[in-house]
Coordinates of C-alpha atoms and ligand atoms in Angstrom, one line a residue:
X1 CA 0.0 0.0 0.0
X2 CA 3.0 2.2 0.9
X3 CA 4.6 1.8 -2.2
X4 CA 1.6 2.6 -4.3
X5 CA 1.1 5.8 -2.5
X6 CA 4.6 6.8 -3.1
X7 CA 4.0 5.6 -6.9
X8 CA 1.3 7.8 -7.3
X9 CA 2.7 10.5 -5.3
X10 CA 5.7 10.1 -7.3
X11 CA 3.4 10.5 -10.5
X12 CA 1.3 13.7 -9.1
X13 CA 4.4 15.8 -8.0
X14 CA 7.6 14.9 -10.2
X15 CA 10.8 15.9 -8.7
X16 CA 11.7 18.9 -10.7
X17 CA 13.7 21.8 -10.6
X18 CA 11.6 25.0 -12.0
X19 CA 14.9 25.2 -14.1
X20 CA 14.3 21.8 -15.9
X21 CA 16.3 19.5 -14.3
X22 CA 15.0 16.0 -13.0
X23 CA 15.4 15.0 -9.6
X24 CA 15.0 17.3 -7.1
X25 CA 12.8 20.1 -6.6
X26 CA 15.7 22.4 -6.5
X27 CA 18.9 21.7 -8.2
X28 CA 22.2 22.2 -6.7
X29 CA 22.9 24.4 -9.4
X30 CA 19.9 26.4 -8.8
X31 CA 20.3 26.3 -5.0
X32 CA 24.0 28.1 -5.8
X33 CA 22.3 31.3 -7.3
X34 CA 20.8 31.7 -3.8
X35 CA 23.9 31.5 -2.4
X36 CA 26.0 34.4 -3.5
X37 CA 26.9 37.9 -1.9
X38 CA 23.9 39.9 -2.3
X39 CA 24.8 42.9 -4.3
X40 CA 23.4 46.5 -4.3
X41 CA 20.8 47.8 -6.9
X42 CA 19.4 50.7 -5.8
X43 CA 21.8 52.7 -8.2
X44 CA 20.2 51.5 -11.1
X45 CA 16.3 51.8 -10.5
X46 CA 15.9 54.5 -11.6
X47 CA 12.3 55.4 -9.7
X48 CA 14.2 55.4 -6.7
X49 CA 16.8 58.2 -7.3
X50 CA 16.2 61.6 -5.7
X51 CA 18.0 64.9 -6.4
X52 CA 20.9 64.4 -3.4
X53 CA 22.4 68.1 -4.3
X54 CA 22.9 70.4 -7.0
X55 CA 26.0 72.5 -8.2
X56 CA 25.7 75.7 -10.6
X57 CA 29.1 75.7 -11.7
X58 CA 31.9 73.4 -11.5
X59 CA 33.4 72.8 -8.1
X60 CA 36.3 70.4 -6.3
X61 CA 33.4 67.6 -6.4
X62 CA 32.4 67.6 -9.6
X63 CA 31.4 69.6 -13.0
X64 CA 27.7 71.5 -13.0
X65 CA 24.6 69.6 -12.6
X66 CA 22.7 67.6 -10.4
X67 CA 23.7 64.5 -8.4
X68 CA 21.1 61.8 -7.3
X69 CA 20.9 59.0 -5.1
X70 CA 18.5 56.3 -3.9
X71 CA 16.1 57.0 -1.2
X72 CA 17.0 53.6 0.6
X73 CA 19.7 50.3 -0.3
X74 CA 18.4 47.5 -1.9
X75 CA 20.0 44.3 -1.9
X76 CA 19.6 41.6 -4.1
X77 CA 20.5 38.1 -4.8
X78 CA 20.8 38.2 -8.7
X79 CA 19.8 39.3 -12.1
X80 CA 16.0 38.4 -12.9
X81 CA 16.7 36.6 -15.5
X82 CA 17.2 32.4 -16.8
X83 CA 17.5 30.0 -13.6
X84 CA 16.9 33.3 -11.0
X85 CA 13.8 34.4 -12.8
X86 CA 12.2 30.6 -13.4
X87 CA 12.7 30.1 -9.6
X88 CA 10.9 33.4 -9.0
X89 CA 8.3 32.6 -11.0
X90 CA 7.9 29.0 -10.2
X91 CA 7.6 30.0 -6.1
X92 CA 5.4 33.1 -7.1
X93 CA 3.2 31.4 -9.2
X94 CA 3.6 28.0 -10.0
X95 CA 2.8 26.8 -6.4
X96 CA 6.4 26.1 -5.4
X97 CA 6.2 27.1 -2.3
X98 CA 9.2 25.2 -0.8
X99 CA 11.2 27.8 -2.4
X100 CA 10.5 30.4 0.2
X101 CA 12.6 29.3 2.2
X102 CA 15.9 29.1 0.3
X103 CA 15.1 32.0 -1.0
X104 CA 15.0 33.2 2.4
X105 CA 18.4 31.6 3.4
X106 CA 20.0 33.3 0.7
X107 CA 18.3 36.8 1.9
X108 CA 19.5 37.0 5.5
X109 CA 22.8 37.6 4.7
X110 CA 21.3 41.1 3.2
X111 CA 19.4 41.6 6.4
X112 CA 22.2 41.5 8.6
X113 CA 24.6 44.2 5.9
X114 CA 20.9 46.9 6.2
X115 CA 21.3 46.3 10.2
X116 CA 24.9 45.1 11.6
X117 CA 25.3 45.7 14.8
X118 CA 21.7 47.8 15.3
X119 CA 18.7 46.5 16.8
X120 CA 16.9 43.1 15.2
X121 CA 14.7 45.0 12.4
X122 CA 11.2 44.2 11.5
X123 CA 10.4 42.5 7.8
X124 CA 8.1 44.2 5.7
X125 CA 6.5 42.2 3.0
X126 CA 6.1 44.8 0.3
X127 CA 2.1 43.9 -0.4
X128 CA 1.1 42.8 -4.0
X129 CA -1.7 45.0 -5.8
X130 CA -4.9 43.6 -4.9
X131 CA -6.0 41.9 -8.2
X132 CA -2.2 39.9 -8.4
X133 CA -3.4 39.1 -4.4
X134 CA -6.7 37.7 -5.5
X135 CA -5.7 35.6 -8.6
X136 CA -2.8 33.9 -6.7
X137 CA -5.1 33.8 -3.5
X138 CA -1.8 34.4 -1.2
X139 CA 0.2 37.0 0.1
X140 CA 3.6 35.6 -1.1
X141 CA 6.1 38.2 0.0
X142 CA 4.3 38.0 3.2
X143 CA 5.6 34.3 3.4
X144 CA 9.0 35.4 1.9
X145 CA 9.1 37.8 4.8
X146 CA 8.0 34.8 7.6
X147 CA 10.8 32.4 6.7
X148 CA 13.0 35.4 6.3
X149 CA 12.4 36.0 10.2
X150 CA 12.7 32.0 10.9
X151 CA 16.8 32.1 9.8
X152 CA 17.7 36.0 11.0
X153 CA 17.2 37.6 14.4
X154 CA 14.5 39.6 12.5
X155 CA 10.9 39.2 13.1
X156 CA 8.0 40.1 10.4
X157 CA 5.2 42.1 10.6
X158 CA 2.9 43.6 8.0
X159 CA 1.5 46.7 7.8
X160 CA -1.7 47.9 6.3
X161 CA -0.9 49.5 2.5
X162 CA -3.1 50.3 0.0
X163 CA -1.2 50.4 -3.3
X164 CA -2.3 52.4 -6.8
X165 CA -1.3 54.2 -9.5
X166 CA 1.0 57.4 -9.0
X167 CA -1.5 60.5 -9.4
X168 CA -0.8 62.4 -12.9
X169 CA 0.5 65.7 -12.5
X170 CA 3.2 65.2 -10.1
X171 CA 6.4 65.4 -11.7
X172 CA 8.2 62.5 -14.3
X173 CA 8.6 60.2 -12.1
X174 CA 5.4 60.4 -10.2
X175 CA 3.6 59.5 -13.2
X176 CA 5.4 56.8 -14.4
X177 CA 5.4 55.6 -10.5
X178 CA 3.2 53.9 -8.1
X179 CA 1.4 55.3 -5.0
X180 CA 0.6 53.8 -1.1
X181 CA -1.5 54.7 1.3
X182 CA -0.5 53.3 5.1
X183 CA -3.6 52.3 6.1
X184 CA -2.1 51.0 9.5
X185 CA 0.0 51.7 12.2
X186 CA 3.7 51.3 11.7
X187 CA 5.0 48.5 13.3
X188 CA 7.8 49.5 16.5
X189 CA 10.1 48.0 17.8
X190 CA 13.1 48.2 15.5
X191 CA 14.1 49.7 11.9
X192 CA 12.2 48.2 9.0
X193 CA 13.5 46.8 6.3
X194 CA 11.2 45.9 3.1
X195 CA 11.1 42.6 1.8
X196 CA 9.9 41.7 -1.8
X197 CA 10.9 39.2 -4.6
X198 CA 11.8 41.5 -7.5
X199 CA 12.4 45.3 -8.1
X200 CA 12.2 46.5 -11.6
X201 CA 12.2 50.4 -11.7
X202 CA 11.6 50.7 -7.7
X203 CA 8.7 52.2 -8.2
X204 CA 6.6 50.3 -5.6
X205 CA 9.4 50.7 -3.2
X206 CA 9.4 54.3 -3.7
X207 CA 6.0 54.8 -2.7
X208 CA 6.0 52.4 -0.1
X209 CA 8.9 53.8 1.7
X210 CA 7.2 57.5 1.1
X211 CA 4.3 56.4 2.8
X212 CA 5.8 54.7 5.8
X213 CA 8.2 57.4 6.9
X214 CA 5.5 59.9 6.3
X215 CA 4.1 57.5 9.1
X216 CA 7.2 58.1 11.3
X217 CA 8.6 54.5 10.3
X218 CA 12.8 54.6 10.0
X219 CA 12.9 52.6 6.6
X220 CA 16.8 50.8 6.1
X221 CA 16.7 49.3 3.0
X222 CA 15.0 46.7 1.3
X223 CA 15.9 43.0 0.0
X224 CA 15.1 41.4 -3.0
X225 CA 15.5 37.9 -4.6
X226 CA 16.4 39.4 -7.8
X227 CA 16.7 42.4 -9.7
X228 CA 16.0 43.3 -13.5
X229 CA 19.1 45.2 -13.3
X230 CA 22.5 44.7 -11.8
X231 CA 25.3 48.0 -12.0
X232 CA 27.8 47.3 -13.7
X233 CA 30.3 45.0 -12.3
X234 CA 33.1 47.6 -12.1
X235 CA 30.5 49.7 -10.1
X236 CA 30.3 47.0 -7.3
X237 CA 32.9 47.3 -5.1
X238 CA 34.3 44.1 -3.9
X239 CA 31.7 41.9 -5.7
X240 CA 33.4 38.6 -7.5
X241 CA 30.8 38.9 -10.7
Ligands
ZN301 ZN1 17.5 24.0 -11.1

């Protein structure tokens, strides 16, 4: 009877790796692009740059313009692309949800760089919009964020968002942005730190890290599985890719 039900649970759920391979539900290959240095992103999403300081003329740091940068750090684990991206996509909506927590393994290291030495933050699943919510029935950076807390001194909580569409009118990058409404309190406690699987432009994190410090919430940084970006190796200091 045993060995029928494995049979037959053998037939229902094959062993296999969202990138292809037979035999496991995550390769060792696959499990290896979880385990790298997480790298720093924030340079290149571009929704997330502010004006830092402006020059008129040229001076001792630098020629006329304007200098920019992020409005928090992002870590990430990788590129959003081949292996990466089928592993974000298979946990995100495939039903893998085993993958959380690798995913999270790979992630803490990035929790602990956003808060050495400071108090043990709080995880903030970056919410979904509603409808991707309802047609995946789960909160799945919410989970991400759980078995984020389960391997760092961390613990999760999340906090009442309403997410839309950046009002027209308000400047470039307003309109090409998202918006967020804290609907909640802001969790105390210790800093936050955002937690979500991938960051394209940063728009999302942009208005979700607007809206929580206009709550009074001190926002570190945020950490991502992967990114559609990475800078450009020479830009990374210290990084091996
Ligand atoms: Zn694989």
């Amino acid at each position: 009877m045993r060995h029928i039900a494995s049979e037959t649970s053998g037939l229902i759920v094959p062993r296999e790796c969202p990138c292809g391979r037979e035999g496991a539900f995550l390769c060792t290959r696959c499990a290896g692009l979880l385990r790298v240095p997480p790298v720093r992103v924030d340079a290149v999403c571009d929704a997330l740059q502010i004006v830092h300081r402006s020059r008129l003329r040229e001076t001792p740091e630098g020629p006329a313009g304007v200098d920019h940068r992020a409005l928090l750090p992002v870590l990430a684990l990788g590129e959003y692309s081949g292996d990466l991206q089928r592993l974000v996509l298979g946990w995100k909506n495939g039903g893998l949800a085993h993958l959380a927590r690798p995913m999270a393994q790979g992630l803490a290291p990035a929790v602990a760089m956003l808060c050495s030495g400071a108090q043990a933050p709080v995880l903030v699943p970056v919410p979904s919009r509603l409808e991707a919510q309802l047609r995946r029935g789960e909160h799945h950076t919410g989970e991400l964020a759980r078995a984020l807390a389960r391997c760092t001194s961390a613990r999760s909580s999340t906090v009442g968002l309403r997410l839309g569409h950046g009002q027209r009118g308000h400047g470039a990058r307003e309109r090409r942005g998202r918006s967020a409404v804290l609907t909640g309190t802001v969790p105390g406690g210790g800093p936050l730190i955002l937690v979500d699987d991938v960051v394209t432009t940063g728009s999302t994190l942009r208005a979700v890290v607007q809206a929580l410090r206009a709550g009074g919430a001190e926002v570190r940084g945020a950490v991502v599985v992967a990114s559609a970006r990475l800078p450009a190796p020479a830009a990374v200091p210290g990084s091996s890719r």
